[in-house]
Amino acid sequence: MGSLPLLSWGFAYTLRPVRILVTGGAGFIGSEYVRMLLGAPGGDAARVPAVAPTAVTVLDVLTYSGNLANLAPVAEDPRLRFVQRDICDPAVVDEVVPGHDVIVHFAAESHVDRSIDGAAPFVTTNVLGTQNLLDAALRHGTSRFVHVSTDEVYGSIAEGSWTEDWPLAPNSPYSASKAGSDLLALAYHRTHGMDVVVTRCSNNYGPYQFPEKVVPLFVTNLLDGGTVPLYGDGGNIRDWLHVHDHCRGIALVQEKGRAGEVYHIGGGTELTNLELTGRLIEACGASWDQVVPVADRKGHDRRYSLDISKVSSELGYAPSIDLERGLAQTVQWYRDNRAWWEPLKAGTKPLIAP
Ligand code: NAD
Ligand code: TDX
């Protein structure tokens, strides 16, 4: 494979053309990654690390949270191919994986509350689906496997922040299934010498997030003059990161992360849910009367906090979008894109071909 010299930020980078398979690329974070890789209009390409995909395949079965509309900004890009199939199907994966240099694995069941209602799809997709992909990557000699994971695998931390060598102690069926998939990915490195890197990220917010997660649920309810359900005492703490910063971090790990290593990607902005709700009320021009305290989530983790010194010192990562700007931009996006979220809330997702 040749390489393309490119002048950027005032000095020369050498871009290595790569063929990237993105699983879950029609979901919230995966689609941001695809839009970023392909330089979607309106995106901030100047801040994207030096990844030059010659081809991007999205493998996504389109569950309730997968949406082709999320890929509309890059739908005309000739480098993009969309395959609507299940990562749990060995024959599908065996057919799709060959011909790609890198797999960036986002596909998952991702909502904690749904995992409390029923864990089976979480174990199937998150654990067995990941094992299926790892096996195919091993068989076909994929150069690099990037496994996208979460801070929730550590459980809950009262004080201080987790480092990458912290023991895993997940509490929800969702986080337990993600911990299982993380350990499998790392085991394929140790057992088979596969080039695997794992990222663990804090809570993401931004455009195109399915309106079941707290930020888009609250924003869309508040904009409509409705109420929002605040779990328990509202004192649970999350570290909030704009989805674009998460994807910049993943791209750095994809390019420069050391095989077999775990990298945290965080935002450094910790808020209680009460504090977050206050900011969303202000950004939406809503009122505290719209907040309804409800019963707590079962097994609700109290606090997440990531130490990001490894990815910062080794790979030069730093979040670039502060929470105030990011939340304002996100609320504006939901104001401007009712056509995207209203059908999702009504349960009538339209399929828009990319
Ligand atoms: P999402 O639910 O928005 O997207 C998941 C995507 O995976 C959807 O497009 C869905 O159709 C697809 N998918 C699900 N099952 C599949 C299957 N069996 N085969 C093929 N495709 C399938 O989730 P998200 O918030 O974008 O999360 C993406 C990844 O990032 C997940 O692995 C999640 O654990 C991780 N993560 C999320 C956050 C967050 O705050 N949302 C934080 C840290 C890590
Ligand atoms: O209606 C709600 N009311 C409420 O108080 C919802 C949906 C949530 N909450 C609280 C629960 C959490 O403390 O808000 C906080 C955030 O909840 P979610 O948006 O459901 O996110 P969380 O459970 O923290 O998990 C998210 O971050 C880590 C993602 O969904 C995961 O995929 C990711 O791994």
XYZ file of C-alpha atoms in Angstrom, residues 58-339:
282
model
C -20.468 -0.127 8.079
C -21.755 -3.436 9.419
C -24.944 -2.767 11.375
C -28.111 -4.811 11.799
C -30.152 -1.647 12.554
C -31.697 -2.414 15.919
C -34.071 0.206 17.379
C -31.028 2.476 17.969
C -29.402 2.058 14.563
C -30.568 4.569 11.982
C -29.452 5.137 8.400
C -30.410 8.796 8.770
C -27.304 9.102 10.980
C -25.178 8.426 7.893
C -27.083 10.782 5.581
C -24.313 13.464 5.635
C -21.860 10.964 4.070
C -24.353 8.902 2.078
C -22.966 10.031 -1.286
C -19.343 9.304 -0.404
C -18.136 6.553 -2.786
C -15.863 5.142 -0.066
C -18.855 4.175 2.107
C -20.516 0.749 1.929
C -23.370 -0.251 4.211
C -24.104 -3.869 5.128
C -27.273 -4.465 7.145
C -26.392 -7.705 8.915
C -25.852 -9.128 12.385
C -22.364 -9.390 13.962
C -23.577 -12.568 15.700
C -23.886 -14.417 12.376
C -20.564 -16.225 11.707
C -21.215 -16.579 7.965
C -21.913 -12.849 7.593
C -18.857 -11.812 9.543
C -16.675 -14.297 7.661
C -17.787 -12.724 4.400
C -17.519 -9.077 5.469
C -14.245 -9.019 7.459
C -11.745 -9.968 4.656
C -10.408 -6.954 2.767
C -10.296 -4.667 5.798
C -7.109 -3.555 7.564
C -8.809 -2.360 10.721
C -12.016 -3.224 12.590
C -13.437 -0.552 14.883
C -16.055 -2.355 16.946
C -18.912 -0.206 18.275
C -21.876 -2.550 17.752
C -23.581 -3.291 21.048
C -26.741 -3.154 23.042
C -25.958 0.051 24.916
C -28.740 1.101 27.303
C -28.438 0.135 30.991
C -32.205 0.337 31.700
C -32.946 -2.089 28.850
C -30.369 -4.532 30.246
C -32.208 -4.472 33.578
C -35.466 -5.339 31.789
C -33.816 -8.184 29.855
C -30.165 -9.200 29.652
C -30.295 -11.757 26.830
C -29.663 -9.442 23.831
C -26.794 -7.842 25.778
C -25.032 -11.158 26.294
C -25.737 -12.233 22.730
C -24.539 -9.119 20.923
C -21.952 -7.763 23.332
C -20.265 -11.024 24.291
C -20.994 -13.557 21.542
C -21.022 -10.961 18.760
C -17.618 -9.685 19.857
C -16.210 -13.217 20.046
C -17.547 -13.875 16.557
C -15.806 -10.772 15.193
C -12.557 -11.573 17.009
C -12.545 -15.077 15.513
C -13.082 -13.693 12.013
C -10.351 -11.067 12.506
C -7.994 -13.820 13.649
C -8.848 -16.091 10.703
C -8.430 -13.342 8.147
C -5.366 -11.649 9.651
C -6.961 -8.234 10.245
C -4.102 -5.858 11.131
C -5.806 -4.115 14.058
C -8.939 -4.623 16.156
C -10.179 -1.576 18.090
C -12.672 -2.588 20.767
C -14.813 0.322 22.008
C -15.753 -0.075 25.647
C -16.958 1.909 28.631
C -15.981 3.155 32.079
C -18.961 1.217 33.476
C -16.890 -1.997 33.481
C -15.202 -0.778 36.692
C -18.457 -0.446 38.638
C -18.698 2.644 40.837
C -15.978 4.703 42.552
C -16.568 6.935 45.594
C -13.352 8.972 45.377
C -10.439 9.355 42.983
C -10.354 8.032 39.412
C -9.846 4.657 37.764
C -6.587 3.857 36.005
C -6.475 1.277 33.210
C -5.163 -1.481 35.499
C -8.099 -1.166 37.928
C -9.971 -4.461 38.563
C -13.266 -4.800 36.697
C -16.382 -4.928 38.923
C -19.414 -4.282 36.701
C -22.830 -3.941 38.332
C -25.437 -3.956 35.537
C -26.081 -6.674 32.966
C -24.993 -4.103 30.347
C -21.649 -3.378 31.995
C -21.075 -7.061 32.810
C -21.552 -7.928 29.137
C -19.168 -5.132 28.119
C -16.599 -6.360 30.674
C -16.915 -9.855 29.185
C -16.252 -8.519 25.702
C -13.280 -6.408 26.883
C -11.673 -9.420 28.499
C -12.244 -11.537 25.407
C -10.637 -8.885 23.202
C -7.599 -8.684 25.480
C -7.448 -12.499 25.680
C -7.196 -12.716 21.867
C -4.144 -10.454 22.105
C -2.501 -12.496 24.851
C -3.440 -15.923 23.468
C -3.131 -15.386 19.735
C -0.907 -12.302 19.547
C -3.697 -10.403 17.761
C -3.247 -6.638 17.494
C -6.076 -5.537 19.790
C -6.554 -2.155 21.497
C -9.371 -1.385 23.930
C -10.832 2.050 24.690
C -12.962 2.763 27.761
C -14.911 5.982 27.626
C -17.131 8.026 29.918
C -20.695 9.224 29.156
C -21.092 10.679 25.680
C -23.541 13.359 24.570
C -24.086 15.090 21.233
C -26.190 14.982 18.061
C -27.845 11.760 16.826
C -28.085 10.117 20.287
C -31.154 7.925 20.615
C -33.684 9.732 22.853
C -33.633 7.128 25.621
C -30.309 8.244 27.143
C -30.565 11.016 29.697
C -29.349 13.989 27.624
C -31.485 13.539 24.490
C -34.459 12.263 26.518
C -34.406 15.294 28.792
C -33.701 17.791 25.995
C -36.482 16.553 23.727
C -38.998 16.327 26.607
C -38.065 19.788 27.886
C -38.273 21.336 24.403
C -41.780 19.881 24.083
C -42.810 21.333 27.466
C -43.025 17.826 28.970
C -41.623 16.368 32.170
C -38.325 14.544 32.787
C -37.827 11.580 35.184
C -34.894 12.125 37.532
C -33.837 8.838 39.143
C -33.391 8.612 42.921
C -31.887 11.654 44.655
C -30.239 12.964 41.457
C -26.845 12.740 43.168
C -25.297 10.166 40.828
C -22.197 11.509 39.101
C -21.185 11.026 35.478
C -18.207 12.380 33.507
C -19.558 14.004 30.314
C -17.717 13.990 26.994
C -18.819 15.278 23.591
C -19.108 12.395 21.121
C -16.708 14.100 18.702
C -13.984 14.118 21.358
C -14.618 10.433 22.036
C -14.171 9.716 18.319
C -10.987 11.807 18.126
C -9.641 9.706 20.992
C -10.594 6.449 19.273
C -8.894 7.598 16.057
C -5.697 8.322 18.010
C -5.814 4.883 19.610
C -6.544 3.281 16.225
C -3.505 5.009 14.736
C -0.988 5.039 17.548
C -2.202 2.893 20.463
C 0.041 0.025 21.563
C -1.277 -3.479 20.901
C -2.742 -5.186 23.956
C -3.274 -1.901 25.807
C -6.363 -0.266 27.281
C -6.820 3.512 26.919
C -9.271 5.678 28.839
C -11.048 8.467 26.966
C -12.791 10.956 29.248
C -13.953 14.493 29.445
C -12.960 15.572 32.904
C -16.355 17.239 33.468
C -18.082 15.467 36.336
C -21.625 16.517 37.226
C -24.376 15.140 39.429
C -27.542 14.372 37.498
C -29.147 17.305 39.327
C -26.414 19.637 38.049
C -26.754 18.242 34.528
C -30.536 18.679 34.673
C -30.074 22.311 35.740
C -27.833 22.978 32.752
C -30.277 21.326 30.358
C -33.199 23.293 31.798
C -31.281 26.510 31.226
C -30.165 25.573 27.706
C -33.727 24.593 26.748
C -35.361 27.625 28.363
C -37.402 25.215 30.528
C -38.307 25.127 34.226
C -37.606 22.985 37.309
C -41.382 22.334 37.481
C -40.801 19.937 34.580
C -38.540 17.669 36.684
C -40.252 14.670 38.284
C -38.300 12.641 40.871
C -38.890 8.923 40.242
C -37.761 5.635 41.798
C -34.066 4.929 41.467
C -32.583 2.637 38.796
C -31.851 -0.830 40.246
C -28.161 -1.201 41.127
C -27.570 2.417 40.074
C -23.815 3.159 39.976
C -23.139 6.250 42.075
C -20.092 7.715 40.381
C -17.858 7.127 37.355
C -14.459 8.803 37.036
C -11.645 8.045 34.593
C -7.983 8.959 34.890
C -7.005 9.966 31.337
C -3.295 10.586 31.918
C -2.226 7.540 29.854
C -3.960 8.558 26.614
C -2.954 12.196 27.195
C 0.752 11.572 27.769
C 1.196 8.681 25.301
C -1.038 9.772 22.433
C -1.473 13.513 23.008
C -5.228 13.291 23.618
C -7.182 16.148 25.207
C -10.894 16.896 24.964
C -11.528 19.950 22.806
C -15.206 20.792 23.375
C -16.042 22.152 26.816
C -19.361 21.114 28.301
C -21.019 24.528 28.074
C -20.322 24.879 24.347
C -21.055 21.197 23.690
C -24.411 21.221 25.490
C -25.458 24.471 23.776
C -24.566 23.003 20.378
C -26.341 19.743 21.222
C -29.559 21.439 22.372
C -29.497 23.538 19.200
C -29.109 20.376 17.106
C -32.206 18.811 18.729
C -34.105 22.091 18.198
C -33.129 22.069 14.507
C -33.649 18.345 13.871
C -37.135 17.454 15.064
C -37.560 15.441 11.869
